[in-house]
mmCIF file of C-alpha atoms and ligand atoms in Angstrom:
data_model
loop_
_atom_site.group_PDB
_atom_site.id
_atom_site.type_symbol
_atom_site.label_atom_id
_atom_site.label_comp_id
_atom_site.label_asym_id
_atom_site.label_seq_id
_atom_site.Cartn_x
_atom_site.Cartn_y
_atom_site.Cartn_z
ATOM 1 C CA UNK A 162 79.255 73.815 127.505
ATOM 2 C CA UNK A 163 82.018 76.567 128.322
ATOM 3 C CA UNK A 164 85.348 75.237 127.366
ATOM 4 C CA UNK A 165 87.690 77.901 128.360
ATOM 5 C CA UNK A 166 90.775 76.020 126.805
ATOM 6 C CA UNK A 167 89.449 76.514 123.078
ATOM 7 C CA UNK A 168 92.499 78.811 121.939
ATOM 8 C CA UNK A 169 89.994 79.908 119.138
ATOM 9 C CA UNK A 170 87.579 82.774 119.906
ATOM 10 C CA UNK A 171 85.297 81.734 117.488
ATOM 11 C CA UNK A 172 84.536 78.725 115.547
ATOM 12 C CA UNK A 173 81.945 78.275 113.054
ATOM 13 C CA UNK A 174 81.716 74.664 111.766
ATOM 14 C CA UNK A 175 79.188 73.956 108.911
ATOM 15 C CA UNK A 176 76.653 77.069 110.127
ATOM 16 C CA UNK A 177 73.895 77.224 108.135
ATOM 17 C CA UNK A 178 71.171 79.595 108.691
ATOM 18 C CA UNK A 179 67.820 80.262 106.204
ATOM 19 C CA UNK A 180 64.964 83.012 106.685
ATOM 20 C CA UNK A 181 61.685 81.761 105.668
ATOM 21 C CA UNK A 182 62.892 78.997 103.538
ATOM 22 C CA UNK A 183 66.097 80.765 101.997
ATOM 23 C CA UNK A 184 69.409 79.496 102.978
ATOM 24 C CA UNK A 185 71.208 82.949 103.640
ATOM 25 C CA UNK A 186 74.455 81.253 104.966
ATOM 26 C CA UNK A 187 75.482 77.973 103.761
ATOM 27 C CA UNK A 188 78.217 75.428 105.567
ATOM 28 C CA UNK A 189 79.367 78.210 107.143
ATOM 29 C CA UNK A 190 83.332 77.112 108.538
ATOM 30 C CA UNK A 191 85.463 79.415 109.974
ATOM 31 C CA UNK A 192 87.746 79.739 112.867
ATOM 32 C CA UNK A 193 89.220 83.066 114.201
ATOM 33 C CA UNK A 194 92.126 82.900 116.586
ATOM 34 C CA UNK A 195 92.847 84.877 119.959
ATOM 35 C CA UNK A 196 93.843 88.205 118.709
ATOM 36 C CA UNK A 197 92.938 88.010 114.497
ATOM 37 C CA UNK A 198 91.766 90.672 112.898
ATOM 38 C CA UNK A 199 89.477 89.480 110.404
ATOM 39 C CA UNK A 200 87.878 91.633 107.293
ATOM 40 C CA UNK A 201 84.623 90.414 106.237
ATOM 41 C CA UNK A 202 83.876 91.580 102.684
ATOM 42 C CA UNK A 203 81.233 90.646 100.215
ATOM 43 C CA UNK A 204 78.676 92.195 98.034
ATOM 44 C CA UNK A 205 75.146 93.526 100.054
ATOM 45 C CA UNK A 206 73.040 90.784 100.943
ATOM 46 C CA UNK A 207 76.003 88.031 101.093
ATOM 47 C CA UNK A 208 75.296 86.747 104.656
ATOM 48 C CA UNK A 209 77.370 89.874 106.460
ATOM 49 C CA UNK A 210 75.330 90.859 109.313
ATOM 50 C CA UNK A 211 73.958 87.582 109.724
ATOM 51 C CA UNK A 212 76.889 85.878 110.319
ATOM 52 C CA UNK A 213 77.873 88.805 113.009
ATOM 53 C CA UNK A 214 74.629 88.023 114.740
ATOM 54 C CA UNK A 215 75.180 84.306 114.654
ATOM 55 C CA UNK A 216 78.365 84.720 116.755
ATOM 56 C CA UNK A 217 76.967 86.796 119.516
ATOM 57 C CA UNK A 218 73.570 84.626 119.415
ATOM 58 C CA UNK A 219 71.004 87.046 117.982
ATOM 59 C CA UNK A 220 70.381 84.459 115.510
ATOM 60 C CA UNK A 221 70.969 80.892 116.031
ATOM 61 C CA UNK A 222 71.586 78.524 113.786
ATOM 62 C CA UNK A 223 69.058 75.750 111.167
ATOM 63 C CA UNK A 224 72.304 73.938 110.731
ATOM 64 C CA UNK A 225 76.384 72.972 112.160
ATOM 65 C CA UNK A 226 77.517 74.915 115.053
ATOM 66 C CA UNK A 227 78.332 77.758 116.502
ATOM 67 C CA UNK A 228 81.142 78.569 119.354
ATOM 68 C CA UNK A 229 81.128 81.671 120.631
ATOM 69 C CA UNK A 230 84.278 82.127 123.618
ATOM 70 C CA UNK A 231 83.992 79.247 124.491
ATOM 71 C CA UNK A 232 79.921 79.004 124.522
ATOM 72 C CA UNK A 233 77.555 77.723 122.341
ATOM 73 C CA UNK A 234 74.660 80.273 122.095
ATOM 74 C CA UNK A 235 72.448 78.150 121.117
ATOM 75 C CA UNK A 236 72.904 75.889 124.214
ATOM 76 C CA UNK A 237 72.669 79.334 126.502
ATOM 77 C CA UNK A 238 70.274 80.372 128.866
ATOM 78 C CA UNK A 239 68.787 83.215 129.025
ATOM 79 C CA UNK A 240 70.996 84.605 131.121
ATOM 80 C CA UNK A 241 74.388 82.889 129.950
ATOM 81 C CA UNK A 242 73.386 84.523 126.714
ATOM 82 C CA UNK A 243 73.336 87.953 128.268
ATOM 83 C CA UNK A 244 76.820 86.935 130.216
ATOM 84 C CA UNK A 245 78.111 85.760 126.769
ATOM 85 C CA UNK A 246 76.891 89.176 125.102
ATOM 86 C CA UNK A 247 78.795 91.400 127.859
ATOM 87 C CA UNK A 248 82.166 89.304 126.699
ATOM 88 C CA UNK A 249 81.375 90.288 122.834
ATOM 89 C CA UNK A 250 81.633 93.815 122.131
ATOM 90 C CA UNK A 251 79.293 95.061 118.945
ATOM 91 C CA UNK A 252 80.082 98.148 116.827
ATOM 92 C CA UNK A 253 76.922 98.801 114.458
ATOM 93 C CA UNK A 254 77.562 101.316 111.061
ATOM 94 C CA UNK A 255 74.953 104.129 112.684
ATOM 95 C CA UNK A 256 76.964 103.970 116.202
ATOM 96 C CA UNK A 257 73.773 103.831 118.452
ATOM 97 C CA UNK A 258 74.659 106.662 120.895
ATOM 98 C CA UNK A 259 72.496 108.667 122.720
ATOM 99 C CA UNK A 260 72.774 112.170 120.570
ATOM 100 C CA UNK A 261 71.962 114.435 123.724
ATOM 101 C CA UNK A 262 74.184 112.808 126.415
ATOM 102 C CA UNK A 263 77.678 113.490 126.446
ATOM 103 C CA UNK A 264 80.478 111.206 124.767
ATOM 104 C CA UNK A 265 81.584 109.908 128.398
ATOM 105 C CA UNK A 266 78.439 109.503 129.215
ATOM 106 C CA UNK A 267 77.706 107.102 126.579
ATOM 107 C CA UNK A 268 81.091 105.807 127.107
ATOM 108 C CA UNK A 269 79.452 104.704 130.675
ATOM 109 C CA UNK A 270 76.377 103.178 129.446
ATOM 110 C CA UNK A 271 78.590 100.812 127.881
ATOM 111 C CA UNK A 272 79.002 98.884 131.728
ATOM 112 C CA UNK A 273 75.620 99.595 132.730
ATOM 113 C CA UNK A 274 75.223 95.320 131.985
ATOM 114 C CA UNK A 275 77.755 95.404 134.863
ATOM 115 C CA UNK A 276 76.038 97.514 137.332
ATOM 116 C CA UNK A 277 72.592 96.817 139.494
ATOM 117 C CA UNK A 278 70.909 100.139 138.956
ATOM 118 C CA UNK A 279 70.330 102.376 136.140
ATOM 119 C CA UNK A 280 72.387 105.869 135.980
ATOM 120 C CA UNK A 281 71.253 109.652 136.056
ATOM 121 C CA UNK A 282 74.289 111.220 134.489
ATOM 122 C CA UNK A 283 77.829 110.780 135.126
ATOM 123 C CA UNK A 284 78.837 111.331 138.540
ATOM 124 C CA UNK A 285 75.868 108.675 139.714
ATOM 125 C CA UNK A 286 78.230 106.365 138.088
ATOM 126 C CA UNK A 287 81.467 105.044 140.513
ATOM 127 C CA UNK A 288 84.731 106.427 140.186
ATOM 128 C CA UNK A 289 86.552 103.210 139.329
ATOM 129 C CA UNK A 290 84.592 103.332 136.185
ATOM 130 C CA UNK A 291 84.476 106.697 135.131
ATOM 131 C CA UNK A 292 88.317 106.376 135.064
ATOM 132 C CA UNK A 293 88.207 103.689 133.120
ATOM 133 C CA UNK A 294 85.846 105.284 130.603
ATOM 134 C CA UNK A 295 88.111 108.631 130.485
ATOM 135 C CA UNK A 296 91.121 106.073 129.947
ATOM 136 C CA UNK A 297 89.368 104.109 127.060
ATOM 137 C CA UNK A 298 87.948 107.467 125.312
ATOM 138 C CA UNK A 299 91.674 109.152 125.489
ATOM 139 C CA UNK A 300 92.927 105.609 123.669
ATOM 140 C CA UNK A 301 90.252 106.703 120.866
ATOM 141 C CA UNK A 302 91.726 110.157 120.542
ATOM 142 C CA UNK A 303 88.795 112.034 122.172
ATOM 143 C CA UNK A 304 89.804 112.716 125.733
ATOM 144 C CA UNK A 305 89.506 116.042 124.943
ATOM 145 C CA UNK A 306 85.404 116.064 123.791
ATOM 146 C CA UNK A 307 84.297 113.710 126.736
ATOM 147 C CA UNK A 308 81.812 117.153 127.876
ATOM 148 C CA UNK A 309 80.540 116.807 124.157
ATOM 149 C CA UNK A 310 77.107 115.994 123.392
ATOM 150 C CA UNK A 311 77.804 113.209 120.683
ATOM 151 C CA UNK A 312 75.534 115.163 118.076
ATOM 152 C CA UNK A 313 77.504 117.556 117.817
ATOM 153 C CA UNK A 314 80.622 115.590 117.482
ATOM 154 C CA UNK A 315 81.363 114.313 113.508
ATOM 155 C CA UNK A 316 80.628 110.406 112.369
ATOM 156 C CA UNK A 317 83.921 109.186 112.563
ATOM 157 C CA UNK A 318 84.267 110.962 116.254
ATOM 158 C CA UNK A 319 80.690 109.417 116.580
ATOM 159 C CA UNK A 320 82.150 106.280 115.850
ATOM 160 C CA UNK A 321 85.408 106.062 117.803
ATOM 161 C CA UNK A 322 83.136 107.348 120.817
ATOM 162 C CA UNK A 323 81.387 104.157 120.232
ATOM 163 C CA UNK A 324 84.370 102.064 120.202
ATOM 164 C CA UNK A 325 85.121 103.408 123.689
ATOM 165 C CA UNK A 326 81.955 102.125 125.096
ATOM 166 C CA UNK A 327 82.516 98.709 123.817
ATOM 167 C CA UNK A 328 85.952 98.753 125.191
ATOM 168 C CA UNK A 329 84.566 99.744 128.969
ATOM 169 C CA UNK A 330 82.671 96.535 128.910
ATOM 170 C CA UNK A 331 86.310 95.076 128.339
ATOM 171 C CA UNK A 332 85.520 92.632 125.624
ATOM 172 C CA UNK A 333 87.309 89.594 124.429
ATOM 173 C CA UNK A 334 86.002 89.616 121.135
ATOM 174 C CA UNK A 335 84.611 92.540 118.981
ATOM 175 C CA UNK A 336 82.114 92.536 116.250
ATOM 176 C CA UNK A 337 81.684 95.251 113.853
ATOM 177 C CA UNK A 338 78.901 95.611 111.479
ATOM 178 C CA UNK A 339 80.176 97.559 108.180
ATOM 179 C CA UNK A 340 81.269 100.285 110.879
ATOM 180 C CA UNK A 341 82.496 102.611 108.895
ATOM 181 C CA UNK A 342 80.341 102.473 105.998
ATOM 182 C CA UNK A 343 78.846 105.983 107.003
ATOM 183 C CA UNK A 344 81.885 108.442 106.660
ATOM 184 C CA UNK A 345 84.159 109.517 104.737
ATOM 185 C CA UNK A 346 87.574 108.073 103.664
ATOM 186 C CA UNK A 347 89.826 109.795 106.255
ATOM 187 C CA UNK A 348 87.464 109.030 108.776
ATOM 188 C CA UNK A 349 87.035 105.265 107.858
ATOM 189 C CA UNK A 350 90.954 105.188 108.029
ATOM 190 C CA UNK A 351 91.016 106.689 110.854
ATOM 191 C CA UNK A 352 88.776 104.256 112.648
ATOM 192 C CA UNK A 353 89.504 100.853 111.527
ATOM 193 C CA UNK A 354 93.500 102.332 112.416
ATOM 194 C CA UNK A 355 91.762 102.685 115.852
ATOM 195 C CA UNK A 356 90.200 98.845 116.322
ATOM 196 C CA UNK A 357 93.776 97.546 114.656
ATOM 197 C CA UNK A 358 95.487 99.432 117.228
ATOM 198 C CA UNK A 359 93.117 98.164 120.227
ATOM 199 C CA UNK A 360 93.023 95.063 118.295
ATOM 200 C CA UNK A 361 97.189 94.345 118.985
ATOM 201 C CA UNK A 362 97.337 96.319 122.037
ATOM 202 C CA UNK A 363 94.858 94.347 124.109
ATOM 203 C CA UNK A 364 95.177 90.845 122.057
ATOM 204 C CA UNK A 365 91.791 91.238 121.111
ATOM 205 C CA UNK A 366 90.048 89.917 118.259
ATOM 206 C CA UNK A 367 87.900 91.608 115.952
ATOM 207 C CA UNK A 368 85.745 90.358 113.101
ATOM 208 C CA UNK A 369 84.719 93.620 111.014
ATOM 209 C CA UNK A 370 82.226 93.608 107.892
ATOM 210 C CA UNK A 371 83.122 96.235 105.284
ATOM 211 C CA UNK A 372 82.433 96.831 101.552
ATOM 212 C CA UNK A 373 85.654 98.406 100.936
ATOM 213 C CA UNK A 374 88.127 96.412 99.419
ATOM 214 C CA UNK A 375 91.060 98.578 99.710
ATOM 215 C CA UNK A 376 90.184 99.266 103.634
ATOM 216 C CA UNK A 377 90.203 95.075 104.364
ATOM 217 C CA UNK A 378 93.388 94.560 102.560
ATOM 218 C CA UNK A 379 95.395 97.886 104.440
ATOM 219 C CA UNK A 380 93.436 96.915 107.930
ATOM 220 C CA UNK A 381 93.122 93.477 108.411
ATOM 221 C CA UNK A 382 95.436 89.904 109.072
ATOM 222 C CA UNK A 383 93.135 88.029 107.187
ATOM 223 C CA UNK A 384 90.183 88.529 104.673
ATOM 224 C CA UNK A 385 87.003 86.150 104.431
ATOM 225 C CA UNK A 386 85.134 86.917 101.381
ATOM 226 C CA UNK A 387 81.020 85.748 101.630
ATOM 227 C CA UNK A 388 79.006 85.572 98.279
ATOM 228 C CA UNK A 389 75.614 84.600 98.284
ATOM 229 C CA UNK A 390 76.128 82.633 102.071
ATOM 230 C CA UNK A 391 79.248 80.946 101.155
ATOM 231 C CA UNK A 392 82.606 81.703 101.873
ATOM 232 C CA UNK A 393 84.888 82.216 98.229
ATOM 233 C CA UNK A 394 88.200 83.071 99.867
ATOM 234 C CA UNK A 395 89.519 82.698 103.015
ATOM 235 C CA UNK A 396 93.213 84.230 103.441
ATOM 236 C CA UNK A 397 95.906 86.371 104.751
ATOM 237 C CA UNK A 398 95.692 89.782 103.998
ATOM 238 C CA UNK A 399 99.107 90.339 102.994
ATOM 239 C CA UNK A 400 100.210 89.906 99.642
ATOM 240 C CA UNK A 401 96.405 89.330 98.595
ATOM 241 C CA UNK A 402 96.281 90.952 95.099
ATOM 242 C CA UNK A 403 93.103 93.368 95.420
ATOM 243 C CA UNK A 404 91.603 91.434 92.018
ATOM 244 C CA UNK A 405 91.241 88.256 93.643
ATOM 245 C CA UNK A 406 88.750 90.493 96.121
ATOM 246 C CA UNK A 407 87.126 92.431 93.260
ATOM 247 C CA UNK A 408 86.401 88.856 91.419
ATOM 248 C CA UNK A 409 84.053 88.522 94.784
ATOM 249 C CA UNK A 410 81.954 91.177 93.767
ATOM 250 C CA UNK A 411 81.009 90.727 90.142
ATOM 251 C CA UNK A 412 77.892 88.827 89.716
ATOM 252 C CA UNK A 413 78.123 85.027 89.739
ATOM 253 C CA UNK A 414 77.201 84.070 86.007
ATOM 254 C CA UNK A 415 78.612 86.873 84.368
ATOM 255 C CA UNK A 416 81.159 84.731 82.565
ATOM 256 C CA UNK A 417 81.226 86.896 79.309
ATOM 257 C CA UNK A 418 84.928 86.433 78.605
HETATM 258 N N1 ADP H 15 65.642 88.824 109.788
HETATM 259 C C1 ADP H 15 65.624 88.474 108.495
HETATM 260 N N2 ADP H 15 64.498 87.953 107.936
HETATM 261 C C2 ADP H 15 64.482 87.593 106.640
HETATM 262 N N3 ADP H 15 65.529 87.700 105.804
HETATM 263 C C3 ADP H 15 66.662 88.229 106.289
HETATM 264 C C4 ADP H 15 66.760 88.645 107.656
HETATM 265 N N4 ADP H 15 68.029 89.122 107.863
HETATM 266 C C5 ADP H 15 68.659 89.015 106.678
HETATM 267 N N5 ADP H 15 67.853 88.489 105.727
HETATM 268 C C6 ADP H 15 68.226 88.187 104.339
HETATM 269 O O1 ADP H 15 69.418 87.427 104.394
HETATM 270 C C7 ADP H 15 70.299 87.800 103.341
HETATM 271 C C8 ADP H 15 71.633 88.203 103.939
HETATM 272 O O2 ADP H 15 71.459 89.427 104.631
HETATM 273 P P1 ADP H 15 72.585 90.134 105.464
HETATM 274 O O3 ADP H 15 73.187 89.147 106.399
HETATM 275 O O4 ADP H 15 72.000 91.363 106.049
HETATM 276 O O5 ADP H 15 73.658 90.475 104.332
HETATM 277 P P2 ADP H 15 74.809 91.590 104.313
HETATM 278 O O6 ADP H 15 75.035 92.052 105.716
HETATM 279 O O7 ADP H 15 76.006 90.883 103.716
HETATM 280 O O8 ADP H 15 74.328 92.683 103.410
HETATM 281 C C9 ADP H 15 69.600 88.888 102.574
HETATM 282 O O9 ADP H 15 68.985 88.314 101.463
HETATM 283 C C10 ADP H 15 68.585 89.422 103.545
HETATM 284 O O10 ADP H 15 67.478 89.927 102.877
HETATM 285 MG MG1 MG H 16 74.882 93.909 106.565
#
C-alpha cells in the first residue's frame, strides 16, 4: 500500500466524489510533483475544499483513486490514516488557533500528534521542540511575538503563526484551504510569499485553494482551474495570460457573444 518510490506526492487518477447523489468532483486527474506549488482556483462551490479533503482522507472517494505520499487513504487504517495526516500539513482560511494561548504555544500544539501526553503550557513541552518551534516561527517573521496571545496578533500574523505549527509537524506535503481569503491584500501577499518561500526552501509541496486570480498567477508554478468538479485548465503559471483564468469564472452558458 505505501510505495515510497512514487516521485509524485500526490496523484489523483479519475477521483470522483458525490454528496447525496450530486457528483461534486468528476474524473478528477491530477498529479503534483515533489516540491510543486500548485494554485487551485475556481469559482465557490467548484469542488475546492473537497478535493483538499480527498488528499488528506477526510473524504474518500465514490470513484478512481486517490494517492496520498505514497498511501491510499482509502486503504488506511485507522491509525495509518492518523500517521498519513501527521505527514500532510493543513492550513484552513480562519487559522484555527487557540486565541488565548500564546503564538509559540500554538506553534507547539502543532507536534502534540508526536508526543504521548497532553501539554500545560510551554515549558511542559521538551526543549528539542520548543527550539524547533522558535526556529519555524522566526522563518514566518514572528520570532519576535512568540509571548503574544494570537488574538491580539492581526490575521495575516494569525495566519503565518499557523503556518509555523504546520511546519513543526515537519510535513511533506501542505494543504491550504483558501488561506488567505480573510485579509487584506498586503497580508495575503505577504503569506502566500511565506509558503513559496518554505515551499523552495524545504522542497516541499503545497497545493493552495484561492479565489484570487492575480495571487495564483504571482505565487504559484502551476495553476489547476476546477469548475463545477472538473478540471478546465491545468498549466504552468508562467506566461498564463490572466483571461484564460477569468474565462474560469464566468458562468458556463453565458455564451452571449
Ligand atoms: N459534506 C458535504 N455534504 C454535502 N454537500 C457538500 C459537502 N461538502 C461540500 N458539498 C457540496 O459540494 C460542492 C463543492 O463544495 P466545495 O468543495 O466546498 O467547493 P469550494 O471549496 O470550491 O467552494 C458544493 O456544491 C457543496 O455544497
Ligand atoms: Mg472551499
Amino acid at each position: 500500500m505505501n510505495d515510497t518510490r512514487d516521485a509524485a506526492v500526490l496523484r489523483l487518477a479519475g477521483t470522483t466524489k458525490a454528496f447525496a447523489g450530486t457528483t461534486v468532483l468528476d474524473r478528477i486527474d491530477l498529479t503534483v510533483p515533489e516540491g510543486e506549488f500548485v494554485a487551485l482556483v475556481g469559482p465557490s462551490g467548484a469542488g475546492k475544499s473537497t478535493l483538499l479533503r480527498l488528499v488528506n482522507g477526510m473524504h474518500l472517494p465514490d470513484g478512481g483513486t486517490v494517492r496520498t505520499l505514497g498511501a491510499d487513504p482509502a486503504g488506511c487504517s485507522s491509525r495509518e490514516l492518523r500517521a498519513l495526516r501527521a505527514r500532510v500539513g493543513f492550513v484552513f482560511q480562519q487559522f484555527g488557533l487557540v486565541g488565548r494561548l500564546s503564538a509559540l504555544e500554538n506553534v507547539l500544539m502543532g507536534a502534540l500528534a508526536t508526543l504521548r501526553w497532553p501539554r500545560y503550557g510551554v515549558m511542559t513541552y521538551p526543549r528539542a521542540l520548543r527550539e524547533r518551534a522558535v526556529r519555524q516561527l522566526d522563518r514566518v517573521g514572528l520570532a519576535d511575538q512568540r509571548f503574544q496571545r494570537c488574538d491580539t496578533l492581526s490575521g495575516g500574523q494569525q495566519q503565518r503563526v499557523a503556518v509555523a505549527r504546520t511546519l513543526v509537524q515537519r510535513p511533506e506535503l501542505i494543504l491550504a484551504d483558501e488561506p488567505v481569503a480573510s485579509l487584506d491584500p498586503a497580508a495575503s501577499v505577504l503569506v502566500l510569499d511565506t509558503l513559496k518561500r518554505i515551499s523552495a526552501e524545504d522542497g516541499i509541496s503545497v497545493v493552495c485553494s484561492l479565489h484570487q486570480i492575480d495571487l495564483a498567477l504571482s505565487t504559484a508554478d502551476r495553476v489547476v482551474a476546477l469548475r463545477s468538479g472538473r478540471i478546465v485548465l491545468d498549466e504552468a503559471a508562467a506566461g498564463l495570460p490572466e483571461s484564460r483564468l477569468r474565462a474560469v469564472y464566468e458562468t458556463a452558458g453565458s455564451a452571449h457573444d
